[in-house]
CSV table of N, CA, C and O in Angstrom, one decimal:
chain,number,residue,atom,x,y,z
A,1,LYS,N,-38.0,-35.0,-105.9
A,1,LYS,CA,-38.7,-36.1,-106.6
A,1,LYS,C,-37.7,-37.2,-106.9
A,1,LYS,O,-36.5,-36.9,-107.2
A,2,TYR,N,-38.1,-38.5,-106.9
A,2,TYR,CA,-37.3,-39.6,-107.3
A,2,TYR,C,-38.2,-40.7,-107.8
A,2,TYR,O,-39.4,-40.7,-107.6
A,3,LYS,N,-37.6,-41.7,-108.5
A,3,LYS,CA,-38.4,-42.8,-109.0
A,3,LYS,C,-38.0,-44.1,-108.3
A,3,LYS,O,-36.8,-44.3,-108.0
A,4,PHE,N,-39.0,-44.8,-107.9
A,4,PHE,CA,-38.8,-46.1,-107.3
A,4,PHE,C,-39.8,-47.1,-107.8
A,4,PHE,O,-41.0,-46.8,-107.7
A,5,GLU,N,-39.4,-48.2,-108.3
A,5,GLU,CA,-40.3,-49.2,-108.9
A,5,GLU,C,-41.2,-48.6,-109.9
A,5,GLU,O,-42.4,-48.8,-109.9
A,6,LYS,N,-40.6,-47.7,-110.8
A,6,LYS,CA,-41.2,-47.1,-111.9
A,6,LYS,C,-42.3,-46.1,-111.5
A,6,LYS,O,-43.1,-45.6,-112.3
A,7,ILE,N,-42.3,-45.7,-110.3
A,7,ILE,CA,-43.3,-44.7,-109.8
A,7,ILE,C,-42.6,-43.5,-109.3
A,7,ILE,O,-41.6,-43.5,-108.6
A,8,GLU,N,-43.0,-42.3,-109.8
A,8,GLU,CA,-42.4,-41.0,-109.3
A,8,GLU,C,-43.0,-40.7,-107.9
A,8,GLU,O,-44.2,-40.7,-107.7
A,9,ARG,N,-42.1,-40.4,-107.0
A,9,ARG,CA,-42.5,-40.1,-105.7
A,9,ARG,C,-41.8,-38.8,-105.2
A,9,ARG,O,-40.9,-38.3,-105.8
A,10,THR,N,-42.2,-38.3,-104.0
A,10,THR,CA,-41.7,-37.1,-103.5
A,10,THR,C,-41.1,-37.5,-102.1
A,10,THR,O,-41.7,-38.2,-101.3
A,11,TYR,N,-39.9,-36.9,-101.8
A,11,TYR,CA,-39.3,-37.2,-100.5
A,11,TYR,C,-39.0,-35.9,-99.8
A,11,TYR,O,-38.6,-34.9,-100.3
A,12,PHE,N,-39.3,-36.0,-98.5
A,12,PHE,CA,-39.1,-34.9,-97.6
A,12,PHE,C,-38.3,-35.4,-96.4
A,12,PHE,O,-38.8,-36.2,-95.6
A,13,PRO,N,-37.0,-35.0,-96.2
A,13,PRO,CA,-36.2,-35.4,-95.0
A,13,PRO,C,-36.9,-35.0,-93.7
A,13,PRO,O,-37.9,-34.2,-93.7
A,14,ASP,N,-36.5,-35.6,-92.6
A,14,ASP,CA,-37.1,-35.4,-91.3
A,14,ASP,C,-37.0,-33.9,-90.9
A,14,ASP,O,-38.0,-33.4,-90.4
A,15,PHE,N,-35.9,-33.3,-91.0
A,15,PHE,CA,-35.7,-31.9,-90.6
A,15,PHE,C,-34.5,-31.3,-91.3
A,15,PHE,O,-33.7,-31.9,-91.9
A,16,TYR,N,-34.5,-30.0,-91.1
A,16,TYR,CA,-33.4,-29.1,-91.7
A,16,TYR,C,-32.7,-28.4,-90.6
A,16,TYR,O,-33.4,-27.7,-89.8
A,17,LEU,N,-31.4,-28.4,-90.6
A,17,LEU,CA,-30.6,-27.6,-89.7
A,17,LEU,C,-30.1,-26.4,-90.4
A,17,LEU,O,-29.1,-26.4,-91.2
A,18,LYS,N,-30.8,-25.3,-90.1
A,18,LYS,CA,-30.5,-24.0,-90.8
A,18,LYS,C,-29.1,-23.5,-90.7
A,18,LYS,O,-28.4,-23.1,-91.6
A,19,ASP,N,-28.6,-23.6,-89.4
A,19,ASP,CA,-27.2,-23.0,-89.2
A,19,ASP,C,-26.2,-23.8,-89.9
A,19,ASP,O,-25.1,-23.3,-90.2
A,20,LEU,N,-26.4,-25.1,-90.2
A,20,LEU,CA,-25.5,-26.0,-90.9
A,20,LEU,C,-25.8,-26.1,-92.4
A,20,LEU,O,-25.0,-26.7,-93.1
A,21,ASP,N,-27.0,-25.7,-92.7
A,21,ASP,CA,-27.5,-25.8,-94.1
A,21,ASP,C,-27.4,-27.2,-94.6
A,21,ASP,O,-26.9,-27.6,-95.6
A,22,ILE,N,-28.1,-28.1,-93.8
A,22,ILE,CA,-28.1,-29.5,-94.1
A,22,ILE,C,-29.4,-30.2,-93.7
A,22,ILE,O,-30.0,-29.8,-92.6
A,23,PHE,N,-29.8,-31.1,-94.5
A,23,PHE,CA,-31.1,-31.8,-94.1
A,23,PHE,C,-30.7,-33.1,-93.4
A,23,PHE,O,-29.6,-33.7,-93.6
A,24,VAL,N,-31.6,-33.6,-92.5
A,24,VAL,CA,-31.3,-34.8,-91.7
A,24,VAL,C,-32.4,-35.8,-91.8
A,24,VAL,O,-33.6,-35.4,-91.8
A,25,GLU,N,-32.0,-37.0,-92.0
A,25,GLU,CA,-33.0,-38.1,-92.0
A,25,GLU,C,-32.6,-39.1,-90.9
A,25,GLU,O,-31.4,-39.4,-90.7
A,26,VAL,N,-33.6,-39.4,-90.0
A,26,VAL,CA,-33.3,-40.3,-88.9
A,26,VAL,C,-33.9,-41.7,-89.2
A,26,VAL,O,-35.1,-41.7,-89.6
A,27,LYS,N,-33.1,-42.7,-89.2
A,27,LYS,CA,-33.6,-44.0,-89.6
A,27,LYS,C,-33.2,-45.1,-88.7
A,27,LYS,O,-32.1,-45.2,-88.2
A,28,GLY,N,-34.1,-46.0,-88.4
A,28,GLY,CA,-33.8,-47.2,-87.6
A,28,GLY,C,-33.4,-48.4,-88.4
A,28,GLY,O,-32.8,-49.3,-88.0
A,29,TYR,N,-33.7,-48.3,-89.7
A,29,TYR,CA,-33.4,-49.4,-90.7
A,29,TYR,C,-33.4,-48.7,-92.1
A,29,TYR,O,-33.9,-47.6,-92.2
A,30,GLU,N,-32.9,-49.4,-93.0
A,30,GLU,CA,-32.8,-48.9,-94.4
A,30,GLU,C,-33.5,-49.9,-95.4
A,30,GLU,O,-33.4,-51.1,-95.2
A,31,THR,N,-34.2,-49.4,-96.4
A,31,THR,CA,-34.8,-50.2,-97.4
A,31,THR,C,-34.2,-49.8,-98.7
A,31,THR,O,-33.5,-48.7,-98.9
A,32,LYS,N,-34.5,-50.5,-99.8
A,32,LYS,CA,-34.1,-50.1,-101.1
A,32,LYS,C,-34.8,-48.8,-101.5
A,32,LYS,O,-34.2,-48.0,-102.2
A,33,LYS,N,-36.0,-48.6,-101.1
A,33,LYS,CA,-36.7,-47.3,-101.3
A,33,LYS,C,-36.0,-46.2,-100.7
A,33,LYS,O,-35.8,-45.1,-101.3
A,34,ASP,N,-35.5,-46.3,-99.4
A,34,ASP,CA,-34.7,-45.3,-98.8
A,34,ASP,C,-33.5,-44.9,-99.6
A,34,ASP,O,-33.2,-43.7,-99.8
A,35,LYS,N,-32.8,-45.9,-100.0
A,35,LYS,CA,-31.5,-45.7,-100.7
A,35,LYS,C,-31.8,-45.0,-102.0
A,35,LYS,O,-31.0,-44.1,-102.4
A,36,ALA,N,-32.9,-45.3,-102.7
A,36,ALA,CA,-33.2,-44.6,-103.9
A,36,ALA,C,-33.5,-43.1,-103.7
A,36,ALA,O,-33.0,-42.3,-104.4
A,37,LYS,N,-34.3,-42.8,-102.6
A,37,LYS,CA,-34.6,-41.4,-102.4
A,37,LYS,C,-33.4,-40.6,-102.0
A,37,LYS,O,-33.2,-39.4,-102.4
A,38,TRP,N,-32.5,-41.2,-101.2
A,38,TRP,CA,-31.3,-40.5,-100.7
A,38,TRP,C,-30.4,-40.2,-101.9
A,38,TRP,O,-29.8,-39.2,-102.0
A,39,LYS,N,-30.3,-41.2,-102.8
A,39,LYS,CA,-29.4,-41.1,-104.0
A,39,LYS,C,-29.8,-39.8,-104.8
A,39,LYS,O,-28.9,-39.2,-105.3
A,40,TYR,N,-31.0,-39.6,-105.0
A,40,TYR,CA,-31.5,-38.5,-105.9
A,40,TYR,C,-31.8,-37.2,-105.1
A,40,TYR,O,-32.2,-36.2,-105.8
A,41,PHE,N,-31.6,-37.1,-103.8
A,41,PHE,CA,-31.9,-35.9,-103.1
A,41,PHE,C,-30.8,-34.9,-103.5
A,41,PHE,O,-29.6,-35.1,-103.3
A,42,PRO,N,-31.2,-33.7,-104.0
A,42,PRO,CA,-30.2,-32.8,-104.6
A,42,PRO,C,-29.4,-31.9,-103.6
A,42,PRO,O,-28.5,-31.2,-104.0
A,43,LEU,N,-29.8,-31.9,-102.4
A,43,LEU,CA,-29.2,-31.0,-101.4
A,43,LEU,C,-28.3,-31.8,-100.4
A,43,LEU,O,-28.4,-33.0,-100.4
A,44,LYS,N,-27.6,-31.1,-99.5
A,44,LYS,CA,-26.8,-31.8,-98.5
A,44,LYS,C,-27.8,-32.6,-97.5
A,44,LYS,O,-28.7,-32.0,-97.0
A,45,LEU,N,-27.4,-33.8,-97.3
A,45,LEU,CA,-28.3,-34.7,-96.5
A,45,LEU,C,-27.4,-35.6,-95.7
A,45,LEU,O,-26.4,-36.2,-96.2
A,46,ILE,N,-27.7,-35.8,-94.4
A,46,ILE,CA,-27.0,-36.8,-93.6
A,46,ILE,C,-28.1,-37.7,-93.1
A,46,ILE,O,-29.2,-37.3,-92.8
A,47,ILE,N,-27.7,-39.0,-93.0
A,47,ILE,CA,-28.6,-40.0,-92.5
A,47,ILE,C,-28.1,-40.4,-91.1
A,47,ILE,O,-26.9,-40.8,-90.9
A,48,LEU,N,-28.9,-40.2,-90.1
A,48,LEU,CA,-28.6,-40.7,-88.7
A,48,LEU,C,-29.3,-42.0,-88.5
A,48,LEU,O,-30.5,-42.0,-88.4
A,49,ARG,N,-28.5,-43.0,-88.4
A,49,ARG,CA,-29.0,-44.4,-88.2
A,49,ARG,C,-29.1,-44.7,-86.7
A,49,ARG,O,-28.4,-44.1,-85.9
A,50,LYS,N,-30.0,-45.5,-86.3
A,50,LYS,CA,-30.2,-45.9,-84.9
A,50,LYS,C,-28.9,-46.3,-84.2
A,50,LYS,O,-28.6,-45.8,-83.1
A,51,LYS,N,-28.1,-47.0,-84.9
A,51,LYS,CA,-26.8,-47.5,-84.3
A,51,LYS,C,-25.9,-46.3,-84.0
A,51,LYS,O,-25.3,-46.2,-82.9
A,52,GLU,N,-25.9,-45.3,-84.8
A,52,GLU,CA,-25.1,-44.1,-84.6
A,52,GLU,C,-25.7,-43.2,-83.4
A,52,GLU,O,-24.9,-42.7,-82.6
A,53,ILE,N,-27.0,-43.2,-83.4
A,53,ILE,CA,-27.6,-42.5,-82.2
A,53,ILE,C,-27.4,-43.2,-80.9
A,53,ILE,O,-27.0,-42.5,-79.9
A,54,ASP,N,-27.5,-44.5,-80.9
A,54,ASP,CA,-27.2,-45.3,-79.7
A,54,ASP,C,-25.7,-45.0,-79.3
A,54,ASP,O,-25.5,-45.0,-78.1
A,55,ASN,N,-24.8,-44.9,-80.2
A,55,ASN,CA,-23.4,-44.7,-79.9
A,55,ASN,C,-23.1,-43.3,-79.2
A,55,ASN,O,-22.1,-43.1,-78.6
A,56,LEU,N,-24.1,-42.4,-79.3
A,56,LEU,CA,-23.9,-41.1,-78.7
A,56,LEU,C,-24.0,-41.2,-77.2
A,56,LEU,O,-23.6,-40.3,-76.5
A,57,ASN,N,-24.6,-42.3,-76.7
A,57,ASN,CA,-24.8,-42.6,-75.3
A,57,ASN,C,-25.5,-41.4,-74.6
A,57,ASN,O,-25.0,-40.9,-73.5
A,58,ILE,N,-26.6,-41.0,-75.1
A,58,ILE,CA,-27.4,-39.9,-74.6
A,58,ILE,C,-28.8,-40.4,-74.3
A,58,ILE,O,-29.4,-41.0,-75.2
A,59,ASN,N,-29.2,-40.2,-73.1
A,59,ASN,CA,-30.6,-40.6,-72.8
A,59,ASN,C,-31.5,-39.3,-72.9
A,59,ASN,O,-31.4,-38.5,-72.0
A,60,LEU,N,-32.3,-39.3,-73.9
A,60,LEU,CA,-33.1,-38.1,-74.2
A,60,LEU,C,-34.3,-37.9,-73.3
A,60,LEU,O,-34.9,-36.9,-73.2
A,61,PHE,N,-34.6,-39.0,-72.6
A,61,PHE,CA,-35.8,-39.0,-71.8
A,61,PHE,C,-35.6,-38.9,-70.3
A,61,PHE,O,-36.6,-38.9,-69.5
A,62,SER,N,-34.4,-38.8,-69.8
A,62,SER,CA,-34.2,-38.6,-68.4
A,62,SER,C,-33.7,-37.2,-68.1
A,62,SER,O,-32.9,-36.6,-68.9
A,63,PRO,N,-34.2,-36.6,-67.0
A,63,PRO,CA,-33.7,-35.2,-66.7
A,63,PRO,C,-32.3,-35.2,-66.3
A,63,PRO,O,-31.7,-36.2,-65.8
A,64,LYS,N,-31.6,-34.1,-66.5
A,64,LYS,CA,-30.2,-33.9,-66.2
A,64,LYS,C,-30.0,-33.6,-64.7
A,64,LYS,O,-30.8,-33.1,-64.1
Protein backbone atom coordinates (compact mmCIF):
# COMPACT_ATOMS: atom_id res chain seq x y z
CA LYS A 1 0.00 0.00 0.00
CA TYR A 2 1.09 3.57 -0.69
CA LYS A 3 -0.41 7.03 -0.79
CA PHE A 4 -0.51 9.24 -3.86
CA GLU A 5 -2.42 12.50 -4.04
CA LYS A 6 -3.88 11.78 -0.57
CA ILE A 7 -5.44 8.51 -1.75
CA GLU A 8 -4.33 5.13 -0.39
CA ARG A 9 -3.62 2.74 -3.22
CA THR A 10 -2.33 -0.80 -3.69
CA TYR A 11 0.62 -1.69 -5.92
CA PHE A 12 1.48 -5.04 -7.45
CA PRO A 13 4.73 -5.32 -9.47
CA ASP A 14 4.58 -7.05 -12.86
CA PHE A 15 6.21 -10.28 -11.71
CA TYR A 16 8.34 -12.04 -9.11
CA LEU A 17 11.57 -13.96 -9.78
CA LYS A 18 11.52 -16.66 -7.14
CA ASP A 19 15.10 -17.88 -7.65
CA LEU A 20 16.41 -14.33 -7.14
CA ASP A 21 13.80 -13.32 -4.54
CA ILE A 22 13.11 -10.05 -6.34
CA PHE A 23 10.10 -8.30 -7.81
CA VAL A 24 10.27 -6.74 -11.27
CA GLU A 25 8.43 -3.81 -12.80
CA VAL A 26 8.65 -3.22 -16.57
CA LYS A 27 8.10 0.40 -17.60
CA GLY A 28 8.22 2.31 -20.85
CA TYR A 29 7.94 5.62 -19.01
CA GLU A 30 7.79 6.92 -15.42
CA THR A 31 5.23 9.09 -13.69
CA LYS A 32 5.13 10.71 -10.26
CA LYS A 33 2.66 8.01 -9.26
CA ASP A 34 5.14 5.29 -10.31
CA LYS A 35 7.91 6.85 -8.25
CA ALA A 36 5.61 7.06 -5.21
CA LYS A 37 4.65 3.39 -5.34
CA TRP A 38 8.23 2.23 -5.86
CA LYS A 39 9.46 4.35 -2.97
CA TYR A 40 7.15 2.62 -0.49
CA PHE A 41 7.37 -0.93 -1.83
CA PRO A 42 8.84 -2.86 1.15
CA LEU A 43 10.53 -5.72 -0.74
CA LYS A 44 13.37 -5.99 -3.27
CA LEU A 45 12.26 -4.39 -6.53
CA ILE A 46 14.01 -3.66 -9.80
CA ILE A 47 12.62 -1.41 -12.48
CA LEU A 48 13.34 -2.45 -16.07
CA ARG A 49 12.90 0.58 -18.27
CA LYS A 50 12.34 0.41 -22.03
CA LYS A 51 15.74 1.98 -22.67
CA GLU A 52 17.44 -0.77 -20.64
CA ILE A 53 15.50 -3.51 -22.41
CA ASP A 54 16.37 -2.01 -25.80
CA ASN A 55 20.05 -2.06 -24.80
CA LEU A 56 19.88 -5.83 -24.32
CA ASN A 57 19.69 -6.07 -28.12
CA ILE A 58 17.37 -9.09 -27.99
CA ASN A 59 14.52 -9.60 -30.42
CA LEU A 60 11.91 -11.52 -28.46
CA PHE A 61 9.66 -12.03 -31.47
CA SER A 62 11.97 -13.67 -33.99
CA PRO A 63 12.85 -17.38 -33.93
CA LYS A 64 16.45 -18.34 -33.21
